[in-house]
mmCIF file of C-alpha atoms in Angstrom:
data_model
loop_
_atom_site.group_PDB
_atom_site.id
_atom_site.type_symbol
_atom_site.label_atom_id
_atom_site.label_comp_id
_atom_site.label_asym_id
_atom_site.label_seq_id
_atom_site.Cartn_x
_atom_site.Cartn_y
_atom_site.Cartn_z
ATOM 1 C CA MET A 252 84.350 113.047 127.612
ATOM 2 C CA ASN A 253 85.736 114.595 130.785
ATOM 3 C CA ASP A 254 89.500 114.144 130.593
ATOM 4 C CA SER A 255 91.286 117.384 129.483
ATOM 5 C CA ILE A 256 93.667 115.345 127.139
ATOM 6 C CA THR A 257 90.517 113.858 125.358
ATOM 7 C CA ILE A 258 88.950 117.264 125.113
ATOM 8 C CA ALA A 259 92.084 118.924 123.698
ATOM 9 C CA ALA A 260 92.621 115.983 121.313
ATOM 10 C CA GLY A 261 89.188 116.550 119.901
ATOM 11 C CA LEU A 262 89.932 120.126 119.312
ATOM 12 C CA ALA A 263 93.177 119.470 117.706
ATOM 13 C CA ARG A 264 91.820 116.820 115.409
ATOM 14 C CA ALA A 265 89.009 119.150 114.367
ATOM 15 C CA TYR A 266 91.187 122.255 113.559
ATOM 16 C CA GLU A 267 94.410 120.672 112.539
ATOM 17 C CA GLY A 268 93.237 117.939 110.255
ATOM 18 C CA LEU A 269 95.248 114.647 109.716
ATOM 19 C CA ARG A 270 98.171 114.670 107.298
ATOM 20 C CA LEU A 271 100.303 111.481 107.282
ATOM 21 C CA LYS A 272 103.204 113.050 105.273
ATOM 22 C CA PRO A 273 105.330 115.919 106.386
ATOM 23 C CA TYR A 274 104.016 119.276 105.172
ATOM 24 C CA ILE A 275 104.814 122.916 105.811
ATOM 25 C CA CYS A 276 102.153 124.416 108.155
ATOM 26 C CA PRO A 277 101.055 128.102 107.553
ATOM 27 C CA ALA A 278 103.543 129.206 110.059
ATOM 28 C CA GLY A 279 106.278 127.642 108.043
ATOM 29 C CA TYR A 280 107.130 124.665 110.059
ATOM 30 C CA TRP A 281 107.583 121.163 108.985
ATOM 31 C CA THR A 282 104.590 119.187 110.521
ATOM 32 C CA ILE A 283 103.020 115.881 110.420
ATOM 33 C CA GLY A 284 99.920 114.078 111.792
ATOM 34 C CA TYR A 285 97.599 116.400 113.699
ATOM 35 C CA GLY A 286 100.052 119.347 113.582
ATOM 36 C CA ASN A 287 102.981 117.857 115.426
ATOM 37 C CA ARG A 288 106.395 119.624 114.797
ATOM 38 C CA CYS A 289 108.233 116.713 116.603
ATOM 39 C CA LEU A 290 108.153 113.042 116.432
ATOM 40 C CA ALA A 291 107.688 110.661 119.495
ATOM 41 C CA ASN A 292 111.394 110.431 119.948
ATOM 42 C CA GLY A 293 111.740 114.260 120.032
ATOM 43 C CA ALA A 294 113.232 114.673 116.631
ATOM 44 C CA ALA A 295 112.009 117.442 114.539
ATOM 45 C CA VAL A 296 109.823 116.860 111.568
ATOM 46 C CA THR A 297 111.659 117.633 108.317
ATOM 47 C CA ARG A 298 110.811 117.033 104.535
ATOM 48 C CA LEU A 299 112.781 113.811 104.888
ATOM 49 C CA THR A 300 110.604 112.363 107.761
ATOM 50 C CA PRO A 301 108.824 109.180 106.630
ATOM 51 C CA ALA A 302 105.070 109.110 106.480
ATOM 52 C CA ILE A 303 103.218 107.910 109.460
ATOM 53 C CA THR A 304 99.996 105.909 109.935
ATOM 54 C CA ALA A 305 96.864 107.324 111.295
ATOM 55 C CA VAL A 306 97.431 105.083 114.530
ATOM 56 C CA GLN A 307 100.847 106.645 114.950
ATOM 57 C CA ALA A 308 99.487 110.203 114.473
ATOM 58 C CA GLU A 309 96.900 109.540 117.245
ATOM 59 C CA ALA A 310 99.436 108.261 119.569
ATOM 60 C CA LEU A 311 101.742 111.075 118.773
ATOM 61 C CA LEU A 312 98.987 113.658 119.409
ATOM 62 C CA MET A 313 98.099 111.897 122.850
ATOM 63 C CA GLN A 314 101.812 111.663 123.833
ATOM 64 C CA THR A 315 102.360 115.401 122.959
ATOM 65 C CA LEU A 316 99.171 116.544 124.815
ATOM 66 C CA ALA A 317 100.357 114.530 127.909
ATOM 67 C CA GLY A 318 103.626 116.249 127.953
ATOM 68 C CA LEU A 319 102.066 119.658 127.452
ATOM 69 C CA ARG A 320 99.618 119.074 130.331
ATOM 70 C CA ILE A 321 102.527 118.721 132.739
ATOM 71 C CA LYS A 322 103.948 121.968 131.547
ATOM 72 C CA LEU A 323 100.612 123.769 131.649
ATOM 73 C CA ARG A 324 100.108 122.590 135.271
ATOM 74 C CA GLN A 325 103.436 124.109 136.129
ATOM 75 C CA LEU A 326 102.283 127.535 134.729
ATOM 76 C CA VAL A 327 98.842 127.529 136.072
ATOM 77 C CA HIS A 328 98.450 127.800 140.003
ATOM 78 C CA VAL A 329 94.736 127.520 140.190
ATOM 79 C CA ALA A 330 92.332 124.467 139.839
ATOM 80 C CA LEU A 331 90.977 123.898 136.437
ATOM 81 C CA THR A 332 87.946 121.944 135.283
ATOM 82 C CA PRO A 333 88.660 119.395 132.549
ATOM 83 C CA ASN A 334 86.994 121.706 130.102
ATOM 84 C CA LYS A 335 89.142 124.705 130.950
ATOM 85 C CA GLU A 336 92.286 122.655 130.963
ATOM 86 C CA GLY A 337 91.284 120.980 127.650
ATOM 87 C CA ALA A 338 90.749 124.272 125.956
ATOM 88 C CA LEU A 339 94.078 125.655 127.282
ATOM 89 C CA LEU A 340 95.903 122.502 126.253
ATOM 90 C CA ASP A 341 94.668 122.928 122.669
ATOM 91 C CA TRP A 342 95.698 126.597 122.804
ATOM 92 C CA GLN A 343 99.147 125.543 124.115
ATOM 93 C CA PHE A 344 99.428 122.788 121.487
ATOM 94 C CA ASN A 345 98.575 125.308 118.765
ATOM 95 C CA LEU A 346 101.010 128.071 120.045
ATOM 96 C CA GLY A 347 103.743 126.268 122.004
ATOM 97 C CA THR A 348 104.480 126.525 125.743
ATOM 98 C CA SER A 349 106.999 129.309 125.337
ATOM 99 C CA ALA A 350 104.381 131.514 123.553
ATOM 100 C CA ILE A 351 101.766 130.986 126.333
ATOM 101 C CA ALA A 352 104.045 131.105 129.289
ATOM 102 C CA GLY A 353 104.088 134.837 129.752
ATOM 103 C CA ALA A 354 100.546 135.437 128.294
ATOM 104 C CA THR A 355 98.094 137.886 129.911
ATOM 105 C CA LEU A 356 95.689 134.812 129.930
ATOM 106 C CA ILE A 357 97.901 132.897 132.311
ATOM 107 C CA ARG A 358 98.443 135.810 134.640
ATOM 108 C CA LEU A 359 94.820 136.542 134.707
ATOM 109 C CA LEU A 360 93.924 132.878 135.415
ATOM 110 C CA ASN A 361 96.579 132.720 138.147
ATOM 111 C CA SER A 362 95.026 135.991 139.820
ATOM 112 C CA GLY A 363 91.685 134.454 140.041
ATOM 113 C CA GLN A 364 90.125 136.330 136.989
ATOM 114 C CA ASP A 365 88.772 133.181 135.391
ATOM 115 C CA ILE A 366 86.252 134.795 132.976
ATOM 116 C CA ALA A 367 88.694 137.541 131.864
ATOM 117 C CA ALA A 368 91.299 134.767 131.298
ATOM 118 C CA GLY A 369 88.964 132.748 129.109
ATOM 119 C CA GLU A 370 88.059 135.738 127.001
ATOM 120 C CA GLN A 371 91.887 136.197 126.241
ATOM 121 C CA LEU A 372 91.603 133.031 124.156
ATOM 122 C CA LEU A 373 89.654 134.973 121.522
ATOM 123 C CA LEU A 374 92.488 137.423 121.008
ATOM 124 C CA TRP A 375 94.885 134.849 119.837
ATOM 125 C CA ASP A 376 93.713 134.621 116.203
ATOM 126 C CA HIS A 377 96.446 136.646 114.435
ATOM 127 C CA ALA A 378 99.720 135.653 112.687
ATOM 128 C CA HIS A 379 102.654 137.401 111.366
ATOM 129 C CA LYS A 380 102.892 136.978 107.570
ATOM 130 C CA ASN A 381 105.248 139.070 105.306
ATOM 131 C CA GLY A 382 105.945 141.546 108.176
ATOM 132 C CA HIS A 383 102.203 142.172 108.830
ATOM 133 C CA LEU A 384 99.887 140.981 111.638
ATOM 134 C CA ILE A 385 96.901 139.462 110.054
ATOM 135 C CA THR A 386 93.703 137.719 111.314
ATOM 136 C CA LEU A 387 93.397 134.156 110.190
ATOM 137 C CA PRO A 388 89.830 132.833 109.932
ATOM 138 C CA GLY A 389 91.005 129.317 110.935
ATOM 139 C CA LEU A 390 92.585 130.649 114.088
ATOM 140 C CA THR A 391 89.444 132.706 114.739
ATOM 141 C CA ALA A 392 87.074 129.634 114.456
ATOM 142 C CA ARG A 393 89.622 127.569 116.668
ATOM 143 C CA ARG A 394 89.778 130.223 119.362
ATOM 144 C CA HIS A 395 85.989 130.381 119.462
ATOM 145 C CA ALA A 396 85.743 126.716 119.836
ATOM 146 C CA GLU A 397 88.338 126.699 122.680
ATOM 147 C CA TRP A 398 86.379 129.533 124.304
ATOM 148 C CA LEU A 399 83.097 127.557 124.185
ATOM 149 C CA VAL A 400 84.774 124.532 125.669
ATOM 150 C CA TYR A 401 86.519 126.681 128.342
ATOM 151 C CA THR A 402 83.329 128.219 129.363
ATOM 152 C CA GLY A 403 81.466 124.922 129.389
ATOM 153 C CA ALA A 404 79.011 125.995 126.799
ATOM 154 C CA SER A 405 79.886 123.024 124.672
ATOM 155 C CA SER A 406 79.966 120.385 127.507
ATOM 156 C CA GLY A 407 83.339 119.298 126.401
ATOM 157 C CA HIS A 408 82.293 118.510 122.901
ATOM 158 C CA VAL A 409 84.137 120.085 120.001
ATOM 159 C CA PRO A 410 81.663 122.898 118.819
ATOM 160 C CA ALA A 411 81.167 123.602 115.112
ATOM 161 C CA ALA A 412 82.720 126.809 113.664
ATOM 162 C CA PRO A 413 80.765 129.938 114.519
ATOM 163 C CA SER A 414 79.784 130.873 111.030
ATOM 164 C CA PRO A 415 76.249 129.681 110.023
ATOM 165 C CA SER A 416 77.320 129.909 106.463
ATOM 166 C CA THR A 417 80.122 127.255 106.955
ATOM 167 C CA PRO A 418 79.629 124.251 104.584
ATOM 168 C CA PRO A 419 78.983 120.847 106.129
ATOM 169 C CA SER A 420 82.686 119.878 105.821
ATOM 170 C CA THR A 421 84.380 122.496 107.841
ATOM 171 C CA PRO A 422 87.825 123.252 106.425
ATOM 172 C CA THR A 423 90.961 122.571 108.527
ATOM 173 C CA THR A 424 93.074 125.431 109.995
ATOM 174 C CA ASP A 425 95.692 124.712 107.355
ATOM 175 C CA GLN A 426 93.142 125.214 104.519
ATOM 176 C CA LEU A 427 91.757 128.308 106.047
ATOM 177 C CA ASN A 428 95.164 129.776 106.693
ATOM 178 C CA SER A 429 96.332 128.880 103.131
ATOM 179 C CA ASN A 430 93.353 130.618 101.663
ATOM 180 C CA GLU A 431 93.980 133.688 103.751
ATOM 181 C CA LEU A 432 97.719 133.735 102.890
ATOM 182 C CA ALA A 433 96.766 133.499 99.136
ATOM 183 C CA ARG A 434 94.315 136.494 99.721
ATOM 184 C CA VAL A 435 97.061 138.585 101.437
ATOM 185 C CA LYS A 436 99.612 137.815 98.647
ATOM 186 C CA GLU A 437 97.139 138.973 95.991
ATOM 187 C CA ASN A 438 96.507 142.240 97.816
ATOM 188 C CA ALA A 439 100.221 142.949 98.567
#
């Protein structure tokens, strides 16, 4: 596996999970497939969006990543290995192009500070919930996996979550985020 889109798709599949009916993601957006907020025709996913098949979800993911790669290559002005580009594509897929466009990571990367740029991935594991900035375990695991791919430590394969106590079936980002949100609500 040496194509950046294939690498990013592996990460997205592992950390988004597959849902064929529309659902509200932890960030509050209608989503479908492997975490897509829009359909192939550009229409936003809503509660009225019909269910899709696994084949359609896969095609949508690949189409989305191909479009994101064009935008990423406009932002990044240095050569990237497929692993680095794949990790950054998954980060971009998860956050959106507008969120990453002005990120310190992009500035560091473009200034030739490759290692410092990669380490920035690990900082993107927070979300705003109920007016508070909280760390979400699902995002922590995903950023760690992206960082391992970025550094080449995983040879382009999707690494397991970093916790040795993780059960064999690693929960999806949605499950981890939902658990974290429930915990935050209990403590509020």
